[in-house]
PDB file of C-alpha atoms and ligand atoms in Angstrom:
ATOM      1  CA  MET H 151     105.976 195.187  85.899  1.00  0.00           C
ATOM      2  CA  LYS H 152     108.744 192.614  85.672  1.00  0.00           C
ATOM      3  CA  PHE H 153     108.561 189.455  87.774  1.00  0.00           C
ATOM      4  CA  PHE H 154     111.723 187.996  89.263  1.00  0.00           C
ATOM      5  CA  LEU H 155     111.929 184.743  91.207  1.00  0.00           C
ATOM      6  CA  ASP H 156     113.579 185.095  94.612  1.00  0.00           C
ATOM      7  CA  THR H 157     115.210 181.684  94.908  1.00  0.00           C
ATOM      8  CA  ALA H 158     118.377 179.792  94.029  1.00  0.00           C
ATOM      9  CA  ASN H 159     116.564 176.463  93.654  1.00  0.00           C
ATOM     10  CA  LEU H 160     116.886 175.195  90.085  1.00  0.00           C
ATOM     11  CA  ASP H 161     113.687 173.110  90.141  1.00  0.00           C
ATOM     12  CA  GLU H 162     111.692 176.122  91.319  1.00  0.00           C
ATOM     13  CA  ILE H 163     113.309 178.321  88.664  1.00  0.00           C
ATOM     14  CA  ARG H 164     112.572 175.750  85.912  1.00  0.00           C
ATOM     15  CA  LYS H 165     108.946 175.512  87.087  1.00  0.00           C
ATOM     16  CA  GLY H 166     108.450 179.307  87.177  1.00  0.00           C
ATOM     17  CA  ALA H 167     110.203 179.713  83.820  1.00  0.00           C
ATOM     18  CA  SER H 168     107.829 177.159  82.270  1.00  0.00           C
ATOM     19  CA  TRP H 169     104.955 179.572  82.962  1.00  0.00           C
ATOM     20  CA  GLY H 170     106.541 182.156  80.657  1.00  0.00           C
ATOM     21  CA  ILE H 171     106.305 185.057  83.111  1.00  0.00           C
ATOM     22  CA  VAL H 172     109.742 185.075  84.783  1.00  0.00           C
ATOM     23  CA  ASP H 173     111.925 188.014  83.742  1.00  0.00           C
ATOM     24  CA  GLY H 174     114.868 187.432  86.074  1.00  0.00           C
ATOM     25  CA  VAL H 175     116.102 185.890  89.343  1.00  0.00           C
ATOM     26  CA  THR H 176     117.398 187.280  92.626  1.00  0.00           C
ATOM     27  CA  THR H 177     119.560 185.282  94.994  1.00  0.00           C
ATOM     28  CA  ASN H 178     121.225 186.068  98.296  1.00  0.00           C
ATOM     29  CA  PRO H 179     123.824 184.175 100.348  1.00  0.00           C
ATOM     30  CA  SER H 180     121.135 182.492 102.490  1.00  0.00           C
ATOM     31  CA  LEU H 181     119.255 181.248  99.414  1.00  0.00           C
ATOM     32  CA  ILE H 182     122.501 179.973  97.814  1.00  0.00           C
ATOM     33  CA  ALA H 183     123.526 178.229 101.067  1.00  0.00           C
ATOM     34  CA  ARG H 184     120.265 176.229 101.037  1.00  0.00           C
ATOM     35  CA  GLU H 185     121.194 174.675  97.690  1.00  0.00           C
ATOM     36  CA  GLY H 186     124.563 173.325  98.895  1.00  0.00           C
ATOM     37  CA  ARG H 187     126.589 174.437  95.863  1.00  0.00           C
ATOM     38  CA  PRO H 188     129.072 177.353  95.780  1.00  0.00           C
ATOM     39  CA  LEU H 189     127.767 180.729  94.611  1.00  0.00           C
ATOM     40  CA  LYS H 190     129.470 180.920  91.203  1.00  0.00           C
ATOM     41  CA  GLU H 191     128.415 177.419  90.119  1.00  0.00           C
ATOM     42  CA  GLN H 192     124.844 177.919  91.261  1.00  0.00           C
ATOM     43  CA  VAL H 193     124.333 181.297  89.570  1.00  0.00           C
ATOM     44  CA  ALA H 194     125.931 179.956  86.363  1.00  0.00           C
ATOM     45  CA  ALA H 195     123.324 177.169  86.384  1.00  0.00           C
ATOM     46  CA  ILE H 196     120.563 179.741  86.940  1.00  0.00           C
ATOM     47  CA  CYS H 197     121.835 181.766  83.954  1.00  0.00           C
ATOM     48  CA  ASP H 198     121.345 178.650  81.784  1.00  0.00           C
ATOM     49  CA  ILE H 199     117.629 178.576  82.691  1.00  0.00           C
ATOM     50  CA  VAL H 200     116.480 182.211  82.673  1.00  0.00           C
ATOM     51  CA  ASP H 201     117.533 184.789  80.085  1.00  0.00           C
ATOM     52  CA  GLY H 202     117.231 187.938  82.192  1.00  0.00           C
ATOM     53  CA  PRO H 203     118.987 189.758  85.032  1.00  0.00           C
ATOM     54  CA  ILE H 204     120.344 187.282  87.631  1.00  0.00           C
ATOM     55  CA  SER H 205     121.454 188.903  90.893  1.00  0.00           C
ATOM     56  CA  ALA H 206     124.531 187.403  92.578  1.00  0.00           C
ATOM     57  CA  GLU H 207     125.577 188.858  95.928  1.00  0.00           C
ATOM     58  CA  VAL H 208     129.160 189.476  97.018  1.00  0.00           C
ATOM     59  CA  LEU H 209     130.342 188.017 100.319  1.00  0.00           C
ATOM     60  CA  SER H 210     133.032 190.643 100.973  1.00  0.00           C
ATOM     61  CA  THR H 211     132.277 193.671 103.138  1.00  0.00           C
ATOM     62  CA  GLU H 212     135.139 196.033 102.250  1.00  0.00           C
ATOM     63  CA  THR H 213     135.127 198.230  99.154  1.00  0.00           C
ATOM     64  CA  ALA H 214     138.248 196.942  97.380  1.00  0.00           C
ATOM     65  CA  ALA H 215     137.312 193.309  97.970  1.00  0.00           C
ATOM     66  CA  MET H 216     133.707 193.973  96.930  1.00  0.00           C
ATOM     67  CA  ILE H 217     134.903 195.537  93.672  1.00  0.00           C
ATOM     68  CA  ALA H 218     137.213 192.594  92.942  1.00  0.00           C
ATOM     69  CA  GLU H 219     134.467 190.080  93.785  1.00  0.00           C
ATOM     70  CA  GLY H 220     131.896 192.022  91.773  1.00  0.00           C
ATOM     71  CA  ARG H 221     134.173 191.954  88.709  1.00  0.00           C
ATOM     72  CA  GLU H 222     134.602 188.177  89.069  1.00  0.00           C
ATOM     73  CA  LEU H 223     130.841 187.612  89.423  1.00  0.00           C
ATOM     74  CA  ALA H 224     130.152 189.808  86.386  1.00  0.00           C
ATOM     75  CA  LYS H 225     132.436 187.555  84.308  1.00  0.00           C
ATOM     76  CA  ILE H 226     130.206 184.513  84.911  1.00  0.00           C
ATOM     77  CA  HIS H 227     127.559 185.603  82.394  1.00  0.00           C
ATOM     78  CA  LYS H 228     126.383 188.756  80.619  1.00  0.00           C
ATOM     79  CA  ASN H 229     123.120 188.641  82.619  1.00  0.00           C
ATOM     80  CA  ILE H 230     124.745 188.809  86.055  1.00  0.00           C
ATOM     81  CA  VAL H 231     123.819 191.818  88.173  1.00  0.00           C
ATOM     82  CA  VAL H 232     126.196 192.232  91.118  1.00  0.00           C
ATOM     83  CA  LYS H 233     124.356 192.536  94.402  1.00  0.00           C
ATOM     84  CA  LEU H 234     125.906 194.731  97.097  1.00  0.00           C
ATOM     85  CA  PRO H 235     124.660 195.452 100.620  1.00  0.00           C
ATOM     86  CA  LEU H 236     123.673 199.007 101.496  1.00  0.00           C
ATOM     87  CA  ILE H 237     126.632 199.876 103.700  1.00  0.00           C
ATOM     88  CA  LYS H 238     129.214 202.621 103.076  1.00  0.00           C
ATOM     89  CA  ASP H 239     131.694 200.181 101.538  1.00  0.00           C
ATOM     90  CA  GLY H 240     128.942 198.722  99.367  1.00  0.00           C
ATOM     91  CA  ILE H 241     127.908 202.135  98.076  1.00  0.00           C
ATOM     92  CA  ALA H 242     131.515 203.032  97.235  1.00  0.00           C
ATOM     93  CA  ALA H 243     131.847 199.705  95.400  1.00  0.00           C
ATOM     94  CA  CYS H 244     128.553 200.401  93.624  1.00  0.00           C
ATOM     95  CA  ALA H 245     129.851 203.741  92.358  1.00  0.00           C
ATOM     96  CA  ALA H 246     133.081 202.138  91.103  1.00  0.00           C
ATOM     97  CA  LEU H 247     131.471 199.089  89.443  1.00  0.00           C
ATOM     98  CA  SER H 248     128.697 201.188  87.875  1.00  0.00           C
ATOM     99  CA  LYS H 249     131.325 203.464  86.302  1.00  0.00           C
ATOM    100  CA  GLU H 250     132.872 200.343  84.738  1.00  0.00           C
ATOM    101  CA  GLY H 251     129.493 199.428  83.234  1.00  0.00           C
ATOM    102  CA  ILE H 252     128.801 196.572  85.665  1.00  0.00           C
ATOM    103  CA  ARG H 253     125.166 196.562  86.762  1.00  0.00           C
ATOM    104  CA  VAL H 254     124.606 196.670  90.529  1.00  0.00           C
ATOM    105  CA  ASN H 255     121.610 195.694  92.655  1.00  0.00           C
ATOM    106  CA  VAL H 256     121.884 197.474  96.017  1.00  0.00           C
ATOM    107  CA  THR H 257     120.214 195.274  98.598  1.00  0.00           C
ATOM    108  CA  LEU H 258     119.048 195.437 102.215  1.00  0.00           C
ATOM    109  CA  CYS H 259     117.399 198.844 101.720  1.00  0.00           C
ATOM    110  CA  PHE H 260     115.077 199.849 104.554  1.00  0.00           C
ATOM    111  CA  SER H 261     114.751 203.638 104.196  1.00  0.00           C
ATOM    112  CA  PRO H 262     114.187 206.270 101.490  1.00  0.00           C
ATOM    113  CA  ALA H 263     117.472 207.958 102.486  1.00  0.00           C
ATOM    114  CA  GLN H 264     119.342 204.732 101.729  1.00  0.00           C
ATOM    115  CA  ALA H 265     117.553 204.444  98.376  1.00  0.00           C
ATOM    116  CA  LEU H 266     118.554 208.009  97.493  1.00  0.00           C
ATOM    117  CA  ILE H 267     122.201 207.209  98.236  1.00  0.00           C
ATOM    118  CA  ALA H 268     122.097 204.049  96.082  1.00  0.00           C
ATOM    119  CA  ALA H 269     120.648 205.997  93.134  1.00  0.00           C
ATOM    120  CA  LYS H 270     123.338 208.660  93.480  1.00  0.00           C
ATOM    121  CA  ALA H 271     125.960 205.889  93.369  1.00  0.00           C
ATOM    122  CA  GLY H 272     124.547 204.681  90.038  1.00  0.00           C
ATOM    123  CA  ALA H 273     122.737 201.536  91.194  1.00  0.00           C
ATOM    124  CA  TYR H 274     120.905 199.685  88.429  1.00  0.00           C
ATOM    125  CA  PHE H 275     118.401 198.212  90.924  1.00  0.00           C
ATOM    126  CA  ILE H 276     117.482 199.178  94.485  1.00  0.00           C
ATOM    127  CA  SER H 277     115.992 196.394  96.596  1.00  0.00           C
ATOM    128  CA  PRO H 278     113.718 197.677  99.398  1.00  0.00           C
ATOM    129  CA  PHE H 279     112.602 194.807 101.667  1.00  0.00           C
ATOM    130  CA  VAL H 280     108.858 195.093 102.244  1.00  0.00           C
ATOM    131  CA  GLY H 281     108.174 191.971 104.322  1.00  0.00           C
ATOM    132  CA  ARG H 282     111.042 192.469 106.736  1.00  0.00           C
ATOM    133  CA  LEU H 283     109.795 196.009 107.521  1.00  0.00           C
ATOM    134  CA  ASP H 284     106.281 194.644 108.093  1.00  0.00           C
ATOM    135  CA  ASP H 285     107.852 192.036 110.405  1.00  0.00           C
ATOM    136  CA  ILE H 286     109.040 194.787 112.781  1.00  0.00           C
ATOM    137  CA  GLY H 287     105.724 196.669 112.736  1.00  0.00           C
ATOM    138  CA  HIS H 288     106.536 199.220 110.000  1.00  0.00           C
ATOM    139  CA  ASN H 289     104.637 199.632 106.733  1.00  0.00           C
ATOM    140  CA  GLY H 290     106.957 198.196 104.085  1.00  0.00           C
ATOM    141  CA  MET H 291     104.761 199.366 101.235  1.00  0.00           C
ATOM    142  CA  ASP H 292     105.157 203.012 102.317  1.00  0.00           C
ATOM    143  CA  LEU H 293     108.863 202.628 101.573  1.00  0.00           C
ATOM    144  CA  ILE H 294     108.153 201.493  97.998  1.00  0.00           C
ATOM    145  CA  ARG H 295     105.858 204.501  97.451  1.00  0.00           C
ATOM    146  CA  GLN H 296     108.423 206.925  98.883  1.00  0.00           C
ATOM    147  CA  ILE H 297     111.276 205.602  96.760  1.00  0.00           C
ATOM    148  CA  VAL H 298     109.207 205.647  93.553  1.00  0.00           C
ATOM    149  CA  ALA H 299     108.232 209.289  94.263  1.00  0.00           C
ATOM    150  CA  ILE H 300     111.789 210.368  95.040  1.00  0.00           C
ATOM    151  CA  TYR H 301     113.244 208.686  91.950  1.00  0.00           C
ATOM    152  CA  GLU H 302     110.555 210.292  89.779  1.00  0.00           C
ATOM    153  CA  ASN H 303     111.286 213.741  91.245  1.00  0.00           C
ATOM    154  CA  TYR H 304     114.886 213.538  90.082  1.00  0.00           C
ATOM    155  CA  ASP H 305     114.587 211.265  87.032  1.00  0.00           C
ATOM    156  CA  PHE H 306     116.929 208.684  88.547  1.00  0.00           C
ATOM    157  CA  SER H 307     117.285 205.698  86.234  1.00  0.00           C
ATOM    158  CA  THR H 308     117.680 203.249  89.152  1.00  0.00           C
ATOM    159  CA  GLN H 309     114.852 200.703  88.971  1.00  0.00           C
ATOM    160  CA  VAL H 310     112.830 199.854  92.074  1.00  0.00           C
ATOM    161  CA  LEU H 311     112.964 196.116  92.711  1.00  0.00           C
ATOM    162  CA  ALA H 312     110.378 195.471  95.425  1.00  0.00           C
ATOM    163  CA  ALA H 313     111.822 192.618  97.505  1.00  0.00           C
ATOM    164  CA  SER H 314     110.856 190.491 100.477  1.00  0.00           C
ATOM    165  CA  LEU H 315     107.351 190.198  99.034  1.00  0.00           C
ATOM    166  CA  ARG H 316     105.385 187.697 101.085  1.00  0.00           C
ATOM    167  CA  GLY H 317     102.067 187.425  99.239  1.00  0.00           C
ATOM    168  CA  PRO H 318      99.937 188.589  96.292  1.00  0.00           C
ATOM    169  CA  THR H 319      98.880 191.778  98.106  1.00  0.00           C
ATOM    170  CA  HIS H 320     102.516 192.881  98.347  1.00  0.00           C
ATOM    171  CA  VAL H 321     102.937 192.260  94.611  1.00  0.00           C
ATOM    172  CA  ILE H 322      99.795 194.174  93.627  1.00  0.00           C
ATOM    173  CA  GLU H 323     100.529 197.099  95.936  1.00  0.00           C
ATOM    174  CA  SER H 324     104.082 197.313  94.573  1.00  0.00           C
ATOM    175  CA  ALA H 325     102.661 197.383  91.048  1.00  0.00           C
ATOM    176  CA  LEU H 326     100.202 200.120  92.036  1.00  0.00           C
ATOM    177  CA  ALA H 327     103.034 202.106  93.600  1.00  0.00           C
ATOM    178  CA  GLY H 328     104.989 201.921  90.330  1.00  0.00           C
ATOM    179  CA  ALA H 329     107.828 199.554  91.262  1.00  0.00           C
ATOM    180  CA  GLN H 330     109.428 198.388  88.013  1.00  0.00           C
ATOM    181  CA  ILE H 331     110.079 194.881  89.350  1.00  0.00           C
ATOM    182  CA  GLY H 332     108.775 192.566  92.055  1.00  0.00           C
ATOM    183  CA  THR H 333     110.882 189.640  93.241  1.00  0.00           C
ATOM    184  CA  MET H 334     109.050 186.832  94.980  1.00  0.00           C
ATOM    185  CA  PRO H 335     109.300 183.197  96.032  1.00  0.00           C
ATOM    186  CA  LEU H 336     107.768 180.636  93.648  1.00  0.00           C
ATOM    187  CA  LYS H 337     104.902 180.071  96.118  1.00  0.00           C
ATOM    188  CA  VAL H 338     103.879 183.739  95.887  1.00  0.00           C
ATOM    189  CA  MET H 339     104.093 183.738  92.075  1.00  0.00           C
ATOM    190  CA  GLU H 340     101.872 180.644  92.023  1.00  0.00           C
ATOM    191  CA  GLN H 341      99.327 182.325  94.309  1.00  0.00           C
ATOM    192  CA  LEU H 342      98.949 185.147  91.778  1.00  0.00           C
ATOM    193  CA  PHE H 343      97.200 182.761  89.388  1.00  0.00           C
ATOM    194  CA  ASN H 344      94.462 181.765  91.786  1.00  0.00           C
ATOM    195  CA  HIS H 345      90.852 182.827  91.720  1.00  0.00           C
ATOM    196  CA  PRO H 346      87.983 180.496  92.715  1.00  0.00           C
ATOM    197  CA  LEU H 347      85.700 181.970  90.043  1.00  0.00           C
ATOM    198  CA  THR H 348      88.226 181.023  87.346  1.00  0.00           C
ATOM    199  CA  ASP H 349      88.170 177.364  88.446  1.00  0.00           C
ATOM    200  CA  LYS H 350      84.395 177.356  88.892  1.00  0.00           C
ATOM    201  CA  GLY H 351      83.813 179.018  85.516  1.00  0.00           C
ATOM    202  CA  LEU H 352      86.135 176.642  83.673  1.00  0.00           C
ATOM    203  CA  ASP H 353      84.505 173.559  85.253  1.00  0.00           C
ATOM    204  CA  GLN H 354      81.095 174.830  84.190  1.00  0.00           C
ATOM    205  CA  PHE H 355      82.211 175.581  80.600  1.00  0.00           C
ATOM    206  CA  LEU H 356      83.607 172.063  80.191  1.00  0.00           C
ATOM    207  CA  LYS H 357      80.567 170.398  81.821  1.00  0.00           C
ATOM    208  CA  ASP H 358      78.154 172.328  79.580  1.00  0.00           C
ATOM    209  CA  TYR H 359      80.087 171.420  76.450  1.00  0.00           C
ATOM    210  CA  GLY H 360      80.349 167.804  77.578  1.00  0.00           C
ATOM    211  CA  LYS H 361      76.592 167.555  78.205  1.00  0.00           C
ATOM    212  CA  ALA H 362      75.828 168.927  74.730  1.00  0.00           C
ATOM    213  CA  PHE H 363      78.342 166.824  72.790  1.00  0.00           C
ATOM    214  CA  GLY H 364      79.060 163.898  75.093  1.00  0.00           C
ATOM    215  CA  THR H 365      82.761 164.654  75.608  1.00  0.00           C
ATOM    216  CA  GLN H 366      84.496 164.153  78.953  1.00  0.00           C
ATOM    217  CA  PRO H 367      86.022 167.238  80.617  1.00  0.00           C
ATOM    218  CA  ALA H 368      89.811 166.964  80.416  1.00  0.00           C
ATOM    219  CA  ALA H 369      91.366 165.956  83.758  1.00  0.00           C
ATOM    220  CA  ARG H 370      93.109 168.904  85.426  1.00  0.00           C
TER     221      ARG H 370
HETATM  222  C1  E4P F 178     115.867 190.093  97.808  1.00  0.00           C
HETATM  223  O1  E4P F 178     116.668 190.142  96.919  1.00  0.00           O
HETATM  224  C2  E4P F 178     115.945 189.158  98.940  1.00  0.00           C
HETATM  225  O2  E4P F 178     116.613 187.992  98.507  1.00  0.00           O
HETATM  226  C3  E4P F 178     114.611 188.707  99.452  1.00  0.00           C
HETATM  227  O3  E4P F 178     113.550 189.329  98.765  1.00  0.00           O
HETATM  228  C4  E4P F 178     114.480 188.675 100.920  1.00  0.00           C
HETATM  229  O4  E4P F 178     113.213 188.167 101.237  1.00  0.00           O
HETATM  230  P1  E4P F 178     112.872 187.602 102.692  1.00  0.00           P
HETATM  231  O5  E4P F 178     112.726 188.770 103.604  1.00  0.00           O
HETATM  232  O6  E4P F 178     111.564 186.877 102.509  1.00  0.00           O
HETATM  233  O7  E4P F 178     114.001 186.688 103.070  1.00  0.00           O
END
């Protein structure tokens, strides 16, 4: 499973990248807005940190404008994946950009029917939002399972990018369901490391060695 960071914050991206487990980055207009720098400049800076797919979302909502904006975003860097919302105009733009060889991440997916449409339009990634479905009392993980099954039935090459992941359980369940990618905030990625028995075991190893040879456990 590939791990993407779901943030536009450069410090967070540098920190995650330093762990050696970040395969790409997803952004959206809300995440970019938080950083106070225009979209193109911010995603260009992200491309300098992580060598992997970097999703940049268009702000237009009509097909022709989405195509033009998608082409401009794709020029920023070879790793840019153009992100389009799952509306009719977005799907038409996805079909056009995909035919040109521009990779598209279709976002704001909340149903298997929508995911089927995105795959038919040649999407490179589909982004089903798990947490936001949970927020309204649905089971977001069911959607991941359904999409993986449907794509397998028809050998679609569209990769399932499980999004809106709010904790380690979402990540693990997405992995079990067969999602190719999980995108998550830095906080969630950090939580994946944690286990109390790891910390306890390491403390004990260092204490035992120290007692035998008189060395001080390294400060952590
Ligand atoms: C995905 O690309 C989205 O940016 C993101 O996962 C949305 O997550 P949220 O529901 O926590 O805002």
